[in-house]
Amino acid sequence: MEKFKIKFYPAGKAIEVPKDANLLSSAISAGVYINASCGGDGVCGKCRVIVRKGKVNTQPTGMISSEEMNKNIYLACLTTVQSDLEVEVPRESTIGLEGLTPEDIHSRFKGFYSASEKIDSSLSELAKRKFVFKPQVIKKYLELEEPTITNPSSDLERLTKHLRSIPDFYPDKKGPIIPSGLVNIRQLSGLLRSSGWKITVVIGEKDDTWELLFVEPGDTAIKNYGFCFDIGTTTISGQLVDLNSEKILGTKITYNKQVVFGSDVITRIIYAGKKEGLEKLHLAVIDCIDQIIKELCQEHNISINDVTCITCAGNTTMIHLLLCIDPTFIRKEPYVATSNFMPAIRASEVGIRINHRGYLNCIPGVSSYVGGDITAGVLACGLNLLEKPSLLIDIGTNGEIVLGNREFLISCSASAGPAFEGSGLKCGMRASRGAIQKVGISKDGIVSFETIDSDAPRGICGSGYIDAIAQMLKAGLLDKDGKIKDAKYERVRNSEFGKEFVLVFKEDSGIKKDIVITEVDIDNIKRSKAAIYSAAETLLKHVDLSFDQISRIFIAGGFGTNINIESAIRIGLLPDLETKKFIFVGNTSLAGARYAIFSREARDEAGEIARKMAYFELSVDPKYMDEYMAALFFPHTDLNKFPSAKD
Amino acid sequence: MEKFKIKFYPAGKAIEVPKDANLLSSAISAGVYINASCGGDGVCGKCRVIVRKGKVNTQPTGMISSEEMNKNIYLACLTTVQSDLEVEVPRESTIGLEGLTPEDIHSRFKGFYSASEKIDSSLSELAKRKFVFKPQVIKKYLELEEPTITNPSSDLERLTKHLRSIPDFYPDKKGPIIPSGLVNIRQLSGLLRSSGWKITVVIGEKDDTWELLFVEPGDTAIKNYGFCFDIGTTTISGQLVDLNSEKILGTKITYNKQVVFGSDVITRIIYAGKKEGLEKLHLAVIDCIDQIIKELCQEHNISINDVTCITCAGNTTMIHLLLCIDPTFIRKEPYVATSNFMPAIRASEVGIRINHRGYLNCIPGVSSYVGGDITAGVLACGLNLLEKPSLLIDIGTNGEIVLGNREFLISCSASAGPAFEGSGLKCGMRASRGAIQKVGISKDGIVSFETIDSDAPRGICGSGYIDAIAQMLKAGLLDKDGKIKDAKYERVRNSEFGKEFVLVFKEDSGIKKDIVITEVDIDNIKRSKAAIYSAAETLLKHVDLSFDQISRIFIAGGFGTNINIESAIRIGLLPDLETKKFIFVGNTSLAGARYAIFSREARDEAGEIARKMAYFELSVDPKYMDEYMAALFFPHTDLNKFPSAKD
């Protein structure tokens, strides 16, 4: 078959592909991360590339103007390779991974995880408790008695008996041997004798049974490490923990490499149904996990063989993809997962490189759209222990809401869409370098803004849109319906998609184009915020409660650490309550996973939470649509609900 | 490297090997089974071959006379290949597998297993009980309710809930899902939908937990089969059973292919310590098991995918080799096994071809020299339930003895050596085709004999030696010390190894040589019978009992079905009790394995027996040596112990 070379700029990465290869797939294979929110269906128009040299075939699309076509701009997903190519990937088409060191990514997410590292003290204080330390894997140094002719019991029985003789030690079963893999048994006799009967046993809990994970010569008990992960649709956070000291040794965050296959769970599920799609998505997430493990282990001079356990929290689709389980039916009515409770498996079964016998656990979920990340969130906030009803709102790529206290838990998932992550918006982008995250508009119309990393502005992220819209409302530039008012103001102008507001003129922009907010964008944000607000309200009404009876609102998710509460209330995303009732809790998914890796009690409680939590399917409740329609205003149809916005 | 072709006759098998390859190993690789009792150490002298054509190097050995060397007779184990060869394997050097159809082997062992098939009724009558039928793997056809928007629980939770709703069904754990392999979970959603929610689930018990073994579309519940095996040092017996109906569908016996690496457990343990030795022994037994499974499945038109469970009983060394566990320390003081209790594993882990998720269980053993075959024997006889003390004597390649009743169980292993299997005796052979198994000597010295399969005599098996010696004693040809008396009798003559008795002259023999019993042979048998008798007596004395307090003596093992009780008493192998106290119970190892595959109760009881049974190490008891010395006469020093022999 004819093969062609493609070189991608500015990354400088090259690859050889057969004739007719898809250009987006080729880029992915080359490790060039091109934005493709829609998963390569030619719909989102994000994967624009410039073909500098060479021949391609492309399908016609309304996303590319004829002017752009003349400049050899194509949608990579609709384009096939017909010769050797040189391809330029413009900055706005990348997902922001190129040229970034792990430290860059780390610093970008600083707020994200520092909150999560601090959450312990603040949250456990809130929940007034601390879980009993009992990790899932323990190491124990033993000096066995050597066998004699009068005490010739077998090696494994000798070992088991010794383990059982240790007071307060875990294995509680009464059998003559501890369950154990054949590989351990095969090595046991030689290992015991070559080590002079001085060994370290590694014991783990699986399916409610303690088993012998492995045995090492000498005393290695001090080296016992785990990882907890939050597997988000957009980002993956991992934390290296010491399973002896209960300490966090380090945290890393990276983009979920699956984003190149689609930006939300729905496009990923569709992608999973394509040929080799599931495997690609699976390998992408495993690759991210392996990378975080490798880097953190190197930084802390830890061998991956001493990593014995991983606990993951993620939404139901992410967990399916992590384990390479077909997620198809999550998307199809009646929205059924293969399982919300996944059995503990060995991490090596899905190709994760830690100790070959080490575990991979997933925090159980509630339903197809309320996953283990939410269970972990409830666990981390201690929502299930509070006396008074409280809310947990987790705004990630989707929006999940839990209402409850120690007596009940009810959850729902709002189809908020990915607008708060910048998807589907003309200049929208994820909260990464160069994203406008804070906006001020003075009474005389002067715009000020702040970008992530103070870099030249590339686009607007969720918190930027919230601020911008709140400020536009305040400045009288926007009516409550979300229409931009006519104004003799250079920043307001007409375009083919209705009116737009220029936040940054191209002269000041990092992408040499105006950064604008269109009425279509505002409508998008309006629908997203309405979905979340009305979901919370519907959930409350369903149990005959109202917002003023709520004692706390936990705001979780990476998104949550940056938004301005007043702006969020002003646009009607959050209810109009005293700001002190809102508590930013950061990445509770990661915190909950960490609780679980450290404590049997927390693991059991996660299971109880998942079993106890009811799932409320909004789409079958006719009242939800009414609430939603009423919320399609800034801040709301019923201004009595937002007294602070009356002025 | 230079390669040479070897052709073996009469088998007609050929192989290509490098220069300097060992001739015995080459034969094994070619599938030619040459006798090598000593495991290829040049000691037993059994592996004689005639090099018809070609060049070899050989080591000097006293086992080959200069006359034989002139005829190009060599010990294969001491000989290396130096050119293309044509090698003849004389009949007496084979282990009797060549040219035999499975039916031949089957018919040879007829007595062996027919007893085992009949044992059920007679033994369960003796033990006055029947185990509750509860196989380790069950299949169940289910019609699940399809999920709806108001009942959208996940696939695995739906399945688990349905299973739990079936009255009297096994899975008793309360968790939200049944433990299950990732492979099943990955297939579940597609399988449920393509089968219209009509499926057969296969549930198995492992480590005290029920797990989902696999799921099949439609109703396949009727197809659920298992195999039980007795893994003997010399022979392997396998039985195909129906796990629904509790029926035996068929039985096959084959030689343990490990015999080419040594005839007893000690030589095999030594062989396992050689390079690749363990792997070769392991593969040899797996090969035998696979062969029996394949043949029985073909005969009964059963797919190996419908075989879900295997239960094996065998001595401790055999079980180690089955699982590829180094048996080295079984042989070295203080004689320690890696484990007597082996965890249930998947048969595929050791390469046995049944359903990929099917189990392999081993009946637990007691010590390095009292294995799971003896536990199974006690289970099968119900020795552990009897009111009055009884004995189980299992004479295989070694001799194990259990004494006990419902209150106690004590066992020992007598180093009887493999004499009763024909090993180490000049004309000794296993109980296979052409073996002399019954001998009569009339008062006027006329010898009559009977061979297995009525074939031309090739040698003498254990029961033949017992008969022959008893008859020689009766005929006054032998003194009580085992010396052949001088007699003017053509059958008694001197040889370089002392006197010998000609049982068959070469004119009537199938090997064109005289078949003789030498004084050395008689001494060998004497030591073997003394070891067993004195072991039983020592065990009795240890608990202050004597033979006349014993209500039953169960004689187990392939050996047991053929021996003449009176002859065995006459030579002092068995105690001088009424013959009705002796019960031939056949292959109790296989019967016990079958009980276990059919019944949870039996599996639990096997574990209890193994835990409860004490092991008595004869070698550390000074009294044993006294008893042994006293038993080194025919029948015994103390004739009062053998009143029936006084005449």
Coordinates of C-alpha atoms in Angstrom, one line a residue, chain A residues 147-158 173-183 185-186 188-190 193 197 207-209 211 282 322-326 329 333-345 349-350 365-366 368 611 615 617 619-620, chain B residues 147-158 173-183 185-186 188-190 193 197 207-209 211 282 322-326 329 333-345 349-350 365-366 368 611 615 617 619-620:
Chain A
P147 CA 10.2 -26.3 59.9
T148 CA 11.5 -29.2 61.9
I149 CA 10.8 -32.9 61.8
T150 CA 8.3 -32.4 64.6
N151 CA 6.7 -29.4 63.1
P152 CA 6.9 -30.0 59.3
S153 CA 3.7 -28.1 58.3
S154 CA 3.8 -26.9 54.7
D155 CA 5.2 -23.6 53.7
L156 CA 1.9 -21.9 52.9
E157 CA 0.1 -23.3 56.0
R158 CA 3.0 -22.1 58.2
K173 CA -11.1 -16.2 57.7
K174 CA -10.6 -19.5 59.4
G175 CA -9.4 -21.7 56.4
P176 CA -6.1 -23.5 56.5
I177 CA -4.5 -21.3 53.9
I178 CA -4.9 -17.8 52.8
P179 CA -6.2 -17.6 49.2
S180 CA -3.3 -16.9 46.9
G181 CA -2.3 -16.9 43.2
L182 CA -0.6 -19.9 41.8
V183 CA 2.4 -17.7 40.9
I185 CA 2.7 -20.6 45.6
R186 CA 5.2 -21.6 42.9
L188 CA 7.1 -19.7 47.9
S189 CA 9.4 -22.6 48.9
G190 CA 12.4 -21.2 47.2
R193 CA 14.6 -20.6 52.2
W197 CA 12.4 -17.4 56.5
D207 CA -14.3 -9.7 47.0
D208 CA -14.6 -9.5 50.8
T209 CA -11.7 -11.9 51.2
E211 CA -5.6 -12.8 49.8
H282 CA -9.6 2.6 26.6
L322 CA -11.3 2.5 31.8
L323 CA -12.2 -1.2 32.0
C324 CA -12.9 -1.4 28.2
I325 CA -16.5 -2.2 28.7
D326 CA -18.9 -1.2 25.9
F329 CA -26.4 1.3 26.3
E333 CA -33.1 4.8 26.5
P334 CA -33.6 3.5 29.1
Y335 CA -29.9 4.4 29.8
V336 CA -28.5 1.2 31.3
A337 CA -24.9 0.7 32.4
T338 CA -23.3 -2.7 32.3
S339 CA -22.6 -2.2 36.0
N340 CA -22.5 0.5 38.5
F341 CA -20.5 -1.7 40.9
M342 CA -17.4 -3.0 39.3
P343 CA -15.5 -5.9 40.9
A344 CA -12.0 -5.2 42.1
I345 CA -9.6 -6.4 39.4
E349 CA -5.7 -6.8 33.6
V350 CA -6.3 -3.5 31.9
G365 CA -21.8 4.6 40.9
V366 CA -25.6 5.1 41.2
S368 CA -25.7 5.7 34.1
R611 CA -26.8 1.8 47.2
Y615 CA -31.6 8.4 41.1
E617 CA -34.5 10.8 36.0
S619 CA -36.5 13.6 31.7
V620 CA -39.5 11.7 32.9
Chain B
P147 CA -34.9 -2.6 31.7
T148 CA -37.3 0.3 31.5
I149 CA -37.0 4.0 32.2
T150 CA -38.5 3.3 35.7
N151 CA -36.4 0.3 36.3
P152 CA -33.1 1.1 34.6
S153 CA -30.8 -0.8 37.0
S154 CA -27.5 -1.9 35.4
D155 CA -27.1 -5.2 33.6
L156 CA -25.0 -6.9 36.2
E157 CA -27.1 -5.7 39.1
R158 CA -30.2 -6.9 37.3
K173 CA -23.7 -13.1 49.7
K174 CA -25.6 -9.9 50.0
G175 CA -23.4 -7.6 47.8
P176 CA -24.9 -5.6 45.0
I177 CA -23.2 -7.7 42.3
I178 CA -21.9 -11.2 42.1
P179 CA -18.1 -11.3 41.7
S180 CA -17.2 -11.8 38.1
G181 CA -14.3 -11.8 35.7
L182 CA -13.8 -8.6 33.6
V183 CA -14.2 -10.7 30.5
I185 CA -18.6 -8.0 32.3
R186 CA -17.2 -6.8 28.9
L188 CA -22.6 -8.8 29.2
S189 CA -24.5 -5.9 27.7
G190 CA -24.2 -7.2 24.2
R193 CA -29.6 -7.9 24.3
W197 CA -32.6 -11.4 27.9
D207 CA -12.5 -19.3 47.9
D208 CA -15.8 -19.6 49.8
T209 CA -17.5 -17.1 47.4
E211 CA -18.8 -16.1 41.3
H282 CA 4.3 -30.8 34.6
L322 CA 0.3 -30.9 38.4
L323 CA 0.4 -27.2 39.4
C324 CA 4.1 -26.9 38.4
I325 CA 5.2 -26.2 42.0
D326 CA 8.8 -27.1 42.9
F329 CA 11.6 -29.8 49.8
E333 CA 14.3 -33.4 55.8
P334 CA 12.1 -32.2 57.4
Y335 CA 10.0 -33.1 54.4
V336 CA 8.0 -30.0 53.8
A337 CA 5.4 -29.4 51.0
T338 CA 4.8 -26.0 49.6
S339 CA 1.2 -26.5 50.5
N340 CA -1.1 -29.4 51.4
F341 CA -4.2 -27.2 50.7
M342 CA -4.1 -25.8 47.2
P343 CA -6.4 -22.9 46.2
A344 CA -8.9 -23.6 43.5
I345 CA -7.6 -22.2 40.3
E349 CA -3.9 -21.5 34.4
V350 CA -2.0 -24.8 34.1
G365 CA -3.5 -33.5 51.7
V366 CA -2.2 -34.1 55.1
S368 CA 4.4 -34.5 52.2
R611 CA -7.1 -31.0 58.9
Y615 CA 0.5 -37.5 60.5
E617 CA 6.4 -39.7 61.0
S619 CA 11.2 -42.5 60.8
V620 CA 11.4 -40.6 64.1

